[in-house]
Amino acid sequence: MNPAEELKQALPGSVMSTGMQVDKPLAVIKKEELLAAAAKVKEMGFDHLSVITGIDYTDRFEVIYNLFSYKKKENLVLKVILDHNNPEVDSLTSLWKGANWLERETYDLVGIKFAGHPNLVRILLPEGWNGHPLRKDYDMDTEQFVTIGEDGEDIVSTDGSNLLRRK
Amino acid sequence: METEELLINMGPVHPSTHGVLRFKLRMDGEIIKECTIVLGYLHRGTEKLAEMKTYLQFIPYTDRLDYVSAMPSNYAYVKAVEELADIEVPLRAEYIRVLVMELNRIVNHLVAIGSLLMDLGASTMMMWGFREREKALQLFEMLCGARMTFSYMRIGGVREDLPDGFIPKLKEFIEDMEKRIADYEQLINNNEIFLMRMKGIATISAEEAINYGMTGPTLRGSGVNYDIRRLEPYSIYPDLDFKVCVRSEGDSYARYIVRIDEMRESLHILRQLIDNMPESSIIATQKYGIIPMTGAPYTAQTYFPRIFTPPAGEVYSRIEAPKGELGFYIVSDGTTKPYRIKIRSPSFCNLAAIPQLVRGLKIPDLIAAFGSIDVVLGDVDR
Amino acid sequence: MDPVTIDTTKISTIKKKPQTALEKLEDTGLIHTVLSAKDRKGLILLTTVDQIFNWARLSSLWPVTSGLACCAIEMMGVAMAHHDIARFGMEIFRASPRQADLMFVAGTVTKRMAPRVKQLYEMMPEPKWVISVGSCSNTGGPYHESYSVLKGVDLIIPVDVYIPGCPPRPEAWLYGVIQLREKIKNEGYGAKWGINK
């Protein structure tokens, strides 16, 4: 029995469906139950959180967690589907410390909020950047510039006159 | 006596941050109380650009992720697309791919060890490492004309076959390298200063390392017998004989030793590849049914379509890059451009553990620990 | 005023390769000024000093260590034994911009890094030169369309020499350095000292 089925048996209420993603078992989890399901999955031996991916499908967001077990040498993919207006899901930082930066990156570039994250601020782009670039409706035409403030931190603005030599 | 905490800023322009990384350090005298890492000074928006490029056009961008070892980045991407489109790659192409990847692993470790020693104040290893690297780069140049950013892999194979005279030159390199590695060990391994600065510094346990998602030599240095080449064999690795280099100490020194050992293993793999190199085509043809122009040279360009449309679907595919687990999550909507590409870069996840590693150490130890993790900023910021 | 006559025999479009020792010395540009100084009177001292200064400057340019991306690895390659930038007296890469007079902008200048690069340039003492290395810092290169990349470093600081390539080969890199040396050799008079280019 593959781990996705196993998870469904253990937590029938929180797994919406199971399937395969190419060669990896996939389980779609209810977004309210993610933390409980992830804790169960970790108990099952999936100790390595490979990657967290956020995807904008214009009508919904999906967050995908790729997990691996060093003991059983098995893969498992968890997926949650989020509402497009208010994408928010529980943070997994309490289970995997590695999730900290991965979630911050997903927040930064895709704009998905992770409830319970200890330090949910932008990581790659400076604080104050307008919009989340990996959303499909991100405005690519407006150029944003960064300058350094008095305290050494970044200030974002669309006016580059302090920075540029000429218009 | 009243004391005060000191805030120290290190980077983004600093010779020991391997690029543009910034540490914000809260110091209690000499001791680091808290280390905050500020990223993003090299964030180039590769993942957004991927959505604007066709599948073939994205290959050059993968070179520029981890620019010290571009071949594995190439491979990780084309492997993901091949899994998505279910393309079978000819055997010779796989052999050539593994050959260039292992060669690149050696190059990567040379740069890693060289710059680690440079950060510690010993410039000899840097000179030596770059001397051997130059020889390897000449091999790459014979192969594809580029020194660092190769774009050598193609979906379904490789761009060009091995040129004449490549194998003899590679054999020369292997023999030379074998001696050089012994030289390095003689120079470094028993150096008192080196040992004092590396042994027992920035130790991380196996559980912690796994919890942080660390991979590659950093994880193997903590005693986890893990290598994707073994655990989830891809390409022709199941047929090859190599051992996974593991050390149990989990300190900076262990991570360095793992790299030295891995170079030996890579040489061992290269030898096997040379001996067993099969004859076949270098690019998959059966899938597309494209007939090349008569008299056209037998290369990837003539066989592989410029516009390539994989079926709709999602795939996560990962490989053991020199720095750790490199994965590509590709979402295809059945058009000529990927809908979303997410890059799981080893440097990013390994770097996340640094604040924990260096708490309670001194600034010079931070440099040593950071060097032993081997981070490339192009890979961190993407 | 006498009409100006030009002796066309003295103008040659093709530069001869210096053969004798004296010709080689003349080729450096130094000896020529000294020899012809008799006719120039008022400018004797200044031009000669200027050329000595230029010669001194171009002979030991100290670059600032400011690798940004891929090209920085190639910069390390250029500095190491095989390509050996030390032959231009440039092997001393300074970590502090205050001690440097040349900046290689080696790699992608992102929006977030741009003010720092500019600050770094402003921290360098005069006279200073900038070489923009690689497509990324020349124009944005492959990342031209990106939301977070500056489309050319010359938008924020003046650039003396552009080296194309992604990344440029070490030979191209050294050629760029030679071009900069040519430029410094022909640089202006004392009046320009200390004035921003």
XYZ file of C-alpha atoms in Angstrom:
746
model
C 0.000 0.000 0.000
C 1.406 3.353 -0.884
C 1.843 6.027 1.786
C -0.928 8.230 0.402
C -3.448 5.419 0.901
C -1.985 4.774 4.306
C -2.501 8.383 5.248
C -6.081 8.233 4.014
C -6.779 5.227 6.206
C -5.253 6.908 9.222
C -6.984 10.246 8.713
C -10.027 9.657 6.514
C -11.516 13.034 7.376
C -8.646 15.173 6.194
C -7.548 13.495 2.958
C -9.743 14.609 0.088
C -8.308 12.362 -2.573
C -5.261 10.301 -3.438
C -3.505 9.598 -6.675
C -0.135 9.504 -8.358
C 2.089 12.319 -9.576
C 4.161 10.544 -12.239
C 5.862 8.040 -9.918
C 5.151 9.661 -6.555
C 2.041 9.053 -4.414
C -0.038 12.167 -3.967
C -2.576 13.080 -1.290
C -4.790 16.156 -1.450
C -5.370 17.456 2.071
C -8.088 19.745 3.421
C -6.407 23.025 4.173
C -7.686 23.198 7.776
C -6.242 19.756 8.501
C -2.800 20.275 7.000
C -0.871 20.596 10.246
C -2.440 17.439 11.700
C -1.866 15.511 8.491
C 1.743 16.687 8.279
C 2.360 15.645 11.876
C 0.936 12.218 11.055
C 3.081 12.002 7.946
C 6.167 12.858 9.942
C 5.233 10.146 12.398
C 5.029 7.731 9.478
C 8.698 8.389 8.827
C 8.735 11.155 6.242
C 11.496 13.186 7.822
C 12.775 15.158 4.832
C 10.781 18.093 3.508
C 12.218 18.611 0.046
C 10.406 21.622 -1.238
C 7.319 23.770 -0.874
C 5.824 25.038 -4.117
C 3.087 27.607 -4.433
C 1.229 27.806 -7.721
C -1.198 30.452 -8.898
C -3.954 28.937 -11.054
C -5.785 32.308 -11.341
C -8.926 30.792 -9.781
C -7.161 29.066 -6.886
C -3.789 28.587 -5.270
C -2.131 25.264 -4.698
C 0.640 24.570 -2.233
C 2.592 21.396 -2.756
C 4.854 19.701 -0.231
C 7.319 17.116 -1.489
C 8.418 14.750 1.250
C 10.895 11.922 1.445
C 11.613 9.278 4.032
C 15.241 8.388 4.644
C 14.237 5.224 6.471
C 11.684 3.830 4.051
C 13.139 5.483 0.951
C 9.691 6.533 -0.194
C 8.262 9.705 -1.625
C 5.021 11.426 -0.759
C 3.433 14.545 -2.184
C 0.938 16.568 -0.163
C -1.219 19.153 -1.805
C -3.582 21.772 -0.405
C -5.931 23.889 -2.461
C -6.477 27.455 -1.300
C -9.004 30.121 -2.046
C -7.737 32.787 -4.456
C -8.999 35.735 -2.439
C -7.473 34.781 0.868
C -4.702 32.226 0.456
C -3.774 31.172 3.953
C -2.618 27.853 5.333
C -0.999 26.595 8.521
C 2.754 26.836 8.782
C 4.802 23.671 9.140
C 7.749 25.344 10.875
C 6.888 23.572 14.130
C 7.576 20.235 12.421
C 10.404 21.060 10.024
C 12.778 23.933 10.665
C 13.647 23.854 6.984
C 10.092 24.938 6.223
C 10.876 28.366 7.644
C 12.721 29.755 4.633
C 10.746 27.757 2.092
C 7.510 29.258 3.422
C 8.984 32.727 3.510
C 9.988 32.334 -0.114
C 6.519 31.136 -1.078
C 5.032 34.100 0.772
C 7.448 36.469 -0.930
C 7.028 35.330 -4.514
C 3.516 33.854 -4.604
C 1.852 35.668 -1.726
C 0.532 32.761 0.280
C 0.242 33.478 4.004
C 1.347 30.862 6.487
C -0.492 31.120 9.798
C 1.694 30.552 12.816
C 4.978 31.280 11.028
C 7.437 32.898 13.463
C 8.806 35.482 11.026
C 6.730 35.798 7.890
C 8.548 38.567 6.020
C 9.890 38.785 2.508
C 13.137 36.942 1.920
C 14.338 37.485 -1.647
C 12.743 40.798 -2.485
C 13.079 43.818 -0.192
C 10.373 44.664 2.290
C 7.894 47.017 0.679
C 8.023 45.522 -2.813
C 4.714 45.929 -4.524
C 3.063 42.677 -5.599
C 4.066 39.049 -5.673
C 5.989 38.325 -8.901
C 4.990 34.718 -9.443
C 1.304 35.549 -9.495
C -0.096 35.529 -12.976
C -1.535 39.035 -12.592
C 1.765 40.610 -11.500
C 2.379 43.948 -13.175
C 5.613 43.546 -15.145
C 5.484 47.013 -16.699
C 5.929 49.140 -13.611
C 9.583 49.301 -12.708
C 10.388 49.360 -9.022
C 13.666 50.696 -7.682
C 15.442 50.171 -4.416
C 17.444 52.745 -2.495
C 19.158 52.529 0.853
C 17.674 54.426 3.748
C 19.451 56.070 6.671
C 19.426 52.865 8.696
C 20.867 50.776 5.868
C 17.614 49.053 5.026
C 15.967 49.041 1.627
C 13.357 51.522 0.485
C 11.276 50.567 -2.527
C 9.759 53.120 -4.851
C 8.807 53.476 -8.484
C 10.886 56.653 -8.683
C 14.473 55.913 -9.579
C 15.732 59.498 -9.743
C 17.991 59.058 -6.714
C 19.605 56.063 -8.260
C 19.757 56.554 -11.988
C 22.232 58.810 -13.738
C 19.805 59.817 -16.432
C 16.175 59.319 -17.266
C 30.668 46.345 34.686
C 28.111 47.363 32.151
C 28.373 45.685 28.780
C 26.568 46.260 25.566
C 25.680 44.126 22.608
C 27.299 45.035 19.345
C 25.631 44.856 15.949
C 27.957 43.927 13.117
C 27.043 43.960 9.466
C 28.918 41.650 7.133
C 28.348 41.904 3.416
C 26.821 42.091 0.864
C 30.232 43.018 -0.518
C 32.670 40.967 1.474
C 35.384 38.645 0.168
C 34.279 35.754 2.374
C 30.586 35.708 1.623
C 31.117 33.995 -1.749
C 29.099 36.563 -3.587
C 26.470 38.908 -2.320
C 25.219 37.590 0.974
C 24.722 39.651 4.080
C 24.989 38.593 7.696
C 23.622 40.718 10.487
C 25.410 39.635 13.628
C 24.451 40.469 17.195
C 27.657 40.105 19.144
C 28.335 39.706 22.829
C 31.986 40.613 22.831
C 33.569 38.069 20.531
C 30.675 35.642 20.649
C 27.900 35.564 18.053
C 24.602 35.672 19.911
C 22.392 35.831 16.888
C 23.027 35.625 13.188
C 20.439 36.878 10.730
C 20.939 36.186 7.058
C 19.714 38.697 4.498
C 19.278 37.233 1.039
C 18.119 38.407 -2.299
C 20.961 40.561 -3.579
C 21.208 38.251 -6.566
C 17.521 37.499 -7.003
C 17.110 37.498 -10.760
C 13.586 36.167 -11.105
C 14.525 32.968 -12.919
C 11.244 31.302 -12.005
C 9.216 34.120 -13.543
C 11.385 34.154 -16.651
C 10.749 30.421 -17.040
C 7.091 31.182 -17.624
C 8.007 33.403 -20.570
C 10.424 30.990 -22.257
C 9.878 27.797 -24.177
C 11.134 24.545 -22.712
C 14.282 24.640 -24.813
C 14.979 28.308 -24.148
C 15.038 27.732 -20.421
C 18.096 25.470 -20.535
C 20.629 28.362 -20.531
C 19.015 29.798 -17.402
C 19.679 26.588 -15.523
C 23.408 27.108 -16.195
C 23.312 30.350 -14.320
C 21.717 28.961 -11.180
C 24.701 27.181 -9.768
C 27.374 28.605 -11.985
C 30.190 26.553 -10.503
C 28.498 23.325 -11.502
C 26.255 24.019 -14.448
C 26.068 20.506 -15.903
C 24.064 19.001 -13.026
C 21.681 21.968 -13.165
C 21.238 21.348 -16.886
C 20.634 17.719 -16.225
C 18.162 18.192 -13.381
C 15.997 20.316 -15.646
C 16.085 18.115 -18.732
C 15.499 15.055 -16.563
C 12.357 16.625 -15.151
C 11.060 17.449 -18.627
C 11.927 13.972 -19.851
C 9.994 12.460 -16.965
C 7.069 14.709 -17.758
C 7.045 13.819 -21.454
C 8.158 10.222 -20.921
C 11.158 10.369 -23.225
C 13.627 7.526 -23.310
C 17.212 8.675 -23.637
C 19.766 6.654 -25.631
C 22.409 4.899 -23.568
C 25.385 6.762 -24.972
C 23.749 10.079 -24.166
C 23.266 8.944 -20.568
C 26.908 7.907 -20.352
C 28.074 11.248 -21.660
C 25.746 13.059 -19.273
C 27.027 11.211 -16.243
C 30.573 11.723 -17.445
C 30.234 15.496 -17.661
C 28.333 15.672 -14.381
C 30.997 13.792 -12.473
C 33.676 15.936 -14.068
C 31.722 18.951 -12.942
C 31.451 17.547 -9.433
C 35.233 17.532 -9.266
C 35.356 21.116 -10.514
C 32.776 22.174 -7.943
C 34.623 20.571 -5.059
C 37.893 22.114 -6.198
C 36.352 25.554 -6.087
C 34.627 24.790 -2.783
C 37.782 23.592 -1.059
C 39.877 26.312 -2.677
C 37.658 29.116 -1.499
C 37.239 27.532 1.932
C 40.994 27.536 2.412
C 41.214 31.035 0.958
C 38.736 32.227 3.568
C 40.877 30.652 6.249
C 43.864 32.545 4.913
C 45.668 29.883 2.898
C 45.897 30.880 -0.728
C 47.929 27.911 -1.994
C 44.931 25.617 -2.252
C 43.039 28.225 -4.217
C 45.877 28.404 -6.738
C 46.139 24.640 -6.934
C 42.418 24.100 -7.182
C 42.079 26.584 -9.997
C 45.039 25.041 -11.808
C 43.251 21.694 -12.002
C 39.935 23.368 -12.647
C 41.433 25.028 -15.694
C 42.330 21.615 -17.099
C 38.806 20.347 -16.567
C 37.404 23.493 -18.158
C 39.515 22.848 -21.221
C 37.803 19.481 -21.501
C 34.414 21.148 -21.277
C 35.513 23.623 -23.865
C 36.397 20.807 -26.258
C 32.960 19.388 -25.661
C 30.719 22.402 -26.034
C 32.805 25.523 -26.497
C 31.944 27.089 -23.171
C 33.903 27.198 -19.960
C 31.232 27.722 -17.351
C 27.766 28.096 -18.791
C 27.485 25.059 -20.993
C 23.857 24.564 -22.099
C 25.136 21.194 -23.185
C 22.176 19.001 -22.308
C 19.147 18.775 -24.526
C 15.779 17.289 -23.762
C 16.267 13.691 -24.849
C 20.039 13.674 -25.011
C 23.047 15.896 -25.351
C 23.966 18.540 -27.907
C 27.075 17.069 -29.437
C 29.008 13.854 -29.336
C 32.394 13.559 -27.674
C 34.971 15.162 -29.969
C 38.092 13.364 -31.193
C 40.841 13.326 -28.658
C 38.519 13.934 -25.735
C 38.913 10.530 -24.091
C 42.743 10.508 -24.133
C 42.773 13.981 -22.655
C 40.275 12.968 -20.018
C 42.440 9.964 -19.123
C 45.384 12.292 -18.707
C 43.306 14.509 -16.459
C 42.201 11.579 -14.307
C 45.726 10.359 -13.810
C 46.947 13.837 -13.004
C 44.058 14.464 -10.657
C 44.706 11.286 -8.688
C 48.145 12.590 -7.761
C 46.888 16.071 -7.093
C 44.301 14.917 -4.584
C 47.080 13.206 -2.651
C 48.963 16.506 -2.791
C 45.986 18.386 -1.387
C 45.646 15.963 1.462
C 49.300 16.261 2.252
C 49.033 20.028 2.236
C 45.853 20.436 4.212
C 44.779 17.442 6.250
C 47.416 17.606 8.944
C 47.857 21.334 9.058
C 47.576 22.361 12.682
C 45.889 25.694 12.032
C 43.426 24.134 9.653
C 42.494 21.398 12.111
C 42.037 23.844 14.951
C 39.737 25.990 12.915
C 37.722 23.126 11.443
C 37.517 20.278 13.943
C 34.585 20.417 16.317
C 33.421 23.718 14.851
C 29.830 24.279 13.736
C 28.687 20.765 14.581
C 25.217 19.665 13.561
C 23.609 16.342 14.438
C 21.999 14.071 11.885
C 18.463 14.733 13.169
C 18.938 18.476 13.102
C 20.456 18.374 9.631
C 17.528 16.367 8.292
C 15.088 18.667 10.056
C 16.649 21.658 8.329
C 16.447 19.916 4.974
C 20.203 19.929 4.514
C 21.441 17.683 1.723
C 24.604 16.749 -0.088
C 28.059 16.681 1.518
C 26.752 18.738 4.439
C 24.301 15.998 5.369
C 26.720 13.165 4.666
C 29.207 14.903 6.932
C 26.689 14.454 9.736
C 26.609 10.697 9.328
C 23.492 10.190 7.218
C 24.191 7.613 4.571
C 22.237 9.321 1.902
C 22.858 9.938 -1.765
C 20.109 10.291 -4.321
C 22.342 8.508 -6.803
C 21.876 5.464 -4.538
C 18.489 5.989 -2.954
C 16.552 6.928 -6.056
C 18.872 5.813 -8.811
C 18.554 7.743 -12.037
C 20.348 7.590 -15.342
C 23.000 4.841 -15.360
C 24.040 5.137 -11.724
C 22.638 1.685 -10.796
C 25.217 0.121 -13.140
C 28.126 2.004 -11.660
C 30.276 1.066 -8.750
C 30.866 3.877 -6.293
C 30.647 4.322 -2.591
C 28.769 6.990 -0.700
C 31.230 9.010 1.359
C 29.979 9.504 4.893
C 31.595 10.978 8.000
C 29.972 10.898 11.395
C 31.411 13.983 13.134
C 29.096 16.583 11.620
C 31.620 19.397 11.912
C 33.266 21.603 9.304
C 36.173 19.198 8.995
C 33.885 16.261 8.190
C 32.212 18.239 5.433
C 35.603 19.033 3.948
C 36.741 15.383 4.085
C 33.542 14.226 2.393
C 34.309 16.537 -0.515
C 37.857 15.230 -0.891
C 36.591 11.629 -0.827
C 33.891 12.423 -3.339
C 36.434 13.693 -5.805
C 38.133 10.288 -5.647
C 34.824 8.526 -6.171
C 34.074 10.737 -9.150
C 37.409 9.802 -10.696
C 36.521 6.159 -10.114
C 33.183 6.676 -11.872
C 34.861 8.474 -14.760
C 37.175 5.508 -15.301
C 34.259 3.096 -15.485
C 32.465 5.343 -17.933
C 35.454 5.546 -20.249
C 35.836 1.769 -20.238
C 32.192 1.027 -20.955
C 31.210 3.894 -23.252
C 28.622 2.381 -25.643
C 28.009 3.321 -29.251
C 24.558 4.687 -30.011
C 22.862 7.910 -30.939
C 23.141 10.852 -28.557
C 19.614 12.178 -28.777
C 16.212 10.556 -28.513
C 14.537 10.329 -31.884
C 11.747 7.828 -31.605
C 9.356 10.150 -29.881
C 9.050 12.837 -32.494
C 9.409 10.976 -35.747
C 11.342 13.835 -37.294
C 13.401 12.907 -40.312
C 16.606 14.929 -40.525
C 17.571 16.682 -43.699
C 19.683 14.492 -45.934
C 23.333 15.046 -45.308
C 22.649 17.047 -42.190
C 25.066 16.351 -39.372
C 23.843 14.008 -36.710
C 23.320 16.502 -33.926
C 20.662 17.518 -31.504
C 19.673 20.542 -33.550
C 18.654 18.496 -36.558
C 16.676 15.974 -34.542
C 15.108 17.868 -31.757
C 12.209 20.211 -32.523
C 12.645 23.819 -31.465
C 9.100 23.976 -30.245
C 8.459 21.183 -27.865
C 5.146 20.530 -26.163
C 5.058 18.053 -23.294
C 1.698 16.757 -22.114
C -0.083 18.596 -19.318
C 0.921 17.451 -15.858
C 3.122 18.017 -12.864
C 6.425 16.472 -11.973
C 9.032 16.803 -9.261
C 12.376 15.384 -10.201
C 15.568 15.621 -8.220
C 19.199 14.688 -8.588
C 22.291 14.649 -6.426
C 24.063 17.823 -7.495
C 27.528 18.483 -6.015
C 25.949 20.718 -3.377
C 23.005 18.488 -2.547
C 19.510 17.794 -3.707
C 18.657 19.809 -6.766
C 15.069 19.467 -7.851
C 12.779 20.949 -10.448
C 9.042 21.083 -9.937
C 7.522 21.627 -13.359
C 3.873 22.285 -14.076
C 2.911 21.957 -17.707
C -0.442 23.047 -19.084
C 0.147 21.415 -22.450
C 1.437 24.534 -24.178
C 4.916 25.320 -25.454
C 5.867 27.209 -22.293
C 5.965 25.863 -18.751
C 3.159 27.080 -16.507
C 5.335 27.160 -13.439
C 8.840 26.020 -12.597
C 9.956 25.828 -9.006
C 13.616 25.241 -8.336
C 14.592 23.429 -5.168
C 18.155 24.550 -4.772
C 20.533 22.829 -2.366
C 22.363 25.994 -1.345
C 19.176 27.711 -0.202
C 18.181 24.913 2.155
C 21.715 24.301 3.445
C 22.186 27.978 4.157
C 19.067 28.043 6.331
C 20.952 26.082 8.970
C 23.790 28.607 9.326
C 22.207 30.764 12.089
C 21.812 27.635 14.198
C 25.318 26.388 13.350
C 27.193 29.510 14.354
C 25.328 30.506 17.514
C 27.899 30.836 20.275
C 30.888 30.818 17.936
C 33.217 33.613 16.892
C 33.217 35.477 13.598
C 36.217 33.573 12.145
C 34.314 30.370 12.878
C 31.361 31.730 10.954
C 33.662 32.125 7.950
C 34.910 28.550 8.292
C 31.424 27.133 8.790
C 30.034 29.097 5.881
C 32.887 27.976 3.632
C 32.388 24.352 4.603
C 28.691 24.501 3.654
C 29.691 25.548 0.113
C 27.064 27.979 -1.030
C 26.725 29.628 -4.413
C 24.595 32.727 -4.324
C 23.137 32.236 -7.783
C 21.675 29.039 -6.455
C 20.413 30.624 -3.246
C 18.689 33.654 -4.701
C 17.817 32.319 -8.167
C 49.058 84.390 -38.760
C 50.867 81.906 -40.855
C 48.788 79.351 -42.681
C 49.018 75.958 -41.106
C 50.784 73.485 -43.279
C 50.512 69.835 -42.627
C 53.371 67.603 -43.512
C 51.533 64.577 -44.839
C 54.623 62.425 -44.791
C 54.514 62.484 -41.038
C 50.996 61.085 -40.856
C 50.748 57.370 -41.219
C 47.451 55.623 -40.818
C 48.943 52.244 -40.072
C 50.838 52.158 -36.835
C 54.218 50.576 -37.295
C 55.225 47.863 -34.932
C 58.096 49.124 -32.774
C 61.341 47.473 -33.727
C 64.315 49.058 -32.061
C 64.629 49.656 -28.351
C 64.143 53.420 -28.817
C 60.997 52.848 -30.878
C 59.633 50.554 -28.206
C 60.296 53.179 -25.591
C 58.590 55.760 -27.789
C 55.584 53.485 -28.105
C 54.922 53.796 -24.406
C 54.211 57.471 -25.090
C 56.564 58.665 -22.395
C 59.742 59.382 -24.237
C 57.951 61.093 -27.093
C 56.748 63.903 -24.892
C 60.132 64.374 -23.373
C 61.783 64.542 -26.775
C 59.313 66.988 -28.244
C 59.050 69.034 -25.092
C 61.437 71.647 -26.494
C 58.759 72.909 -28.909
C 55.909 72.993 -26.454
C 57.415 75.245 -23.825
C 54.511 76.018 -21.477
C 53.172 72.524 -21.367
C 56.423 70.718 -20.833
C 56.122 69.976 -17.202
C 52.443 69.209 -17.051
C 52.237 66.821 -19.979
C 55.268 64.907 -18.898
C 54.128 64.588 -15.330
C 50.702 63.637 -16.598
C 52.074 60.825 -18.680
C 54.238 59.591 -15.877
C 51.183 59.589 -13.678
C 49.155 57.735 -16.288
C 51.911 55.222 -16.713
C 52.083 54.668 -12.993
C 48.331 54.327 -12.706
C 47.883 51.876 -15.507
C 50.766 49.756 -14.321
C 49.299 48.869 -10.980
C 45.535 49.044 -11.038
C 44.071 47.651 -7.870
C 40.619 46.208 -8.420
C 38.018 46.043 -5.695
C 36.733 42.561 -4.876
C 33.112 42.954 -5.817
C 32.033 39.772 -7.521
C 28.303 39.730 -8.048
C 27.467 36.549 -9.943
C 28.769 34.057 -12.467
C 31.443 36.388 -13.832
C 32.991 36.569 -10.378
C 34.043 32.943 -10.691
C 35.688 33.779 -13.980
C 37.306 36.759 -12.238
C 38.857 34.297 -9.815
C 39.983 32.263 -12.805
C 41.599 35.325 -14.373
C 43.364 36.161 -11.132
C 44.783 32.662 -10.695
C 47.994 31.221 -12.102
C 46.835 30.126 -15.549
C 45.635 33.460 -16.893
C 47.545 35.452 -14.348
C 46.290 38.999 -14.173
C 49.422 39.773 -12.144
C 51.230 40.536 -15.381
C 49.309 43.814 -15.434
C 50.158 44.500 -11.825
C 46.532 43.881 -10.908
C 46.703 40.823 -8.715
C 46.015 42.721 -5.522
C 42.259 42.564 -5.202
C 41.304 44.909 -2.399
C 38.393 44.078 -0.171
C 37.919 47.743 0.664
C 36.862 50.164 -2.069
C 38.892 52.903 -0.381
C 42.100 51.243 -1.488
C 41.020 50.415 -5.007
C 40.996 52.346 -8.240
C 39.262 49.889 -10.532
C 35.929 48.165 -10.197
C 34.951 45.106 -12.160
C 31.185 44.976 -12.168
C 31.206 41.220 -12.596
C 27.707 39.862 -12.776
C 24.035 40.665 -12.660
C 23.229 43.947 -10.959
C 19.872 43.393 -9.340
C 17.592 46.193 -8.236
C 18.426 45.401 -4.654
C 22.178 45.420 -5.265
C 22.190 48.545 -7.444
C 22.350 51.161 -4.640
C 25.138 49.163 -3.012
C 27.146 49.052 -6.229
C 26.666 52.775 -6.584
C 27.746 53.330 -2.992
C 30.789 51.186 -3.556
C 31.712 53.260 -6.579
C 31.275 56.484 -4.665
C 33.499 55.189 -1.887
C 36.409 54.648 -4.265
C 38.935 57.498 -4.367
C 39.616 59.420 -7.577
C 40.875 58.620 -10.137
C 38.756 55.535 -10.677
C 37.700 53.341 -13.520
C 34.939 50.843 -14.077
C 34.903 47.783 -16.297
C 31.509 46.262 -16.895
C 31.947 42.546 -17.404
C 29.410 40.300 -19.041
C 26.052 40.719 -20.715
C 24.210 41.081 -17.424
C 25.986 44.197 -16.271
C 26.237 45.590 -19.804
C 22.541 45.451 -20.645
C 20.764 43.042 -18.350
C 21.656 40.199 -20.700
C 19.532 37.085 -20.386
C 17.746 38.682 -17.435
C 16.717 41.779 -19.343
C 13.012 40.983 -18.985
C 13.212 40.246 -15.306
C 11.391 42.354 -12.736
C 14.332 42.508 -10.365
C 17.316 43.171 -12.617
C 18.765 46.533 -13.572
C 19.101 46.874 -17.341
C 22.760 47.748 -17.453
C 25.063 49.067 -14.771
C 25.746 52.200 -16.819
C 22.335 53.430 -15.693
C 23.810 54.094 -12.272
C 27.576 54.549 -12.678
C 29.819 55.588 -15.587
C 31.547 52.714 -17.334
C 34.895 52.874 -19.139
C 35.114 49.498 -20.832
C 32.416 46.954 -21.631
C 33.404 43.320 -22.029
C 30.751 41.207 -23.761
C 30.196 37.530 -23.075
C 28.219 35.399 -20.708
C 30.580 35.070 -18.975
C 33.475 36.535 -20.995
C 36.387 34.212 -21.540
C 39.526 35.126 -19.587
C 41.178 36.159 -22.838
C 38.341 38.597 -23.491
C 38.708 39.781 -19.945
C 42.406 40.482 -20.412
C 41.682 42.212 -23.706
C 39.289 44.472 -21.850
C 42.002 45.251 -19.341
C 44.392 46.125 -22.166
C 41.771 48.447 -23.623
C 41.445 50.191 -20.300
C 45.213 50.611 -20.113
C 45.151 52.212 -23.559
C 42.455 54.534 -22.352
C 44.351 55.544 -19.248
C 47.487 56.089 -21.305
C 45.695 58.724 -23.378
C 43.907 60.359 -20.526
C 43.800 64.149 -20.274
C 45.817 66.887 -18.624
C 46.423 67.970 -15.100
C 43.425 70.239 -15.118
C 41.227 67.177 -14.980
C 42.686 65.894 -11.759
C 40.073 65.315 -9.114
C 37.193 66.255 -11.347
C 34.500 63.683 -11.912
C 34.641 62.158 -15.325
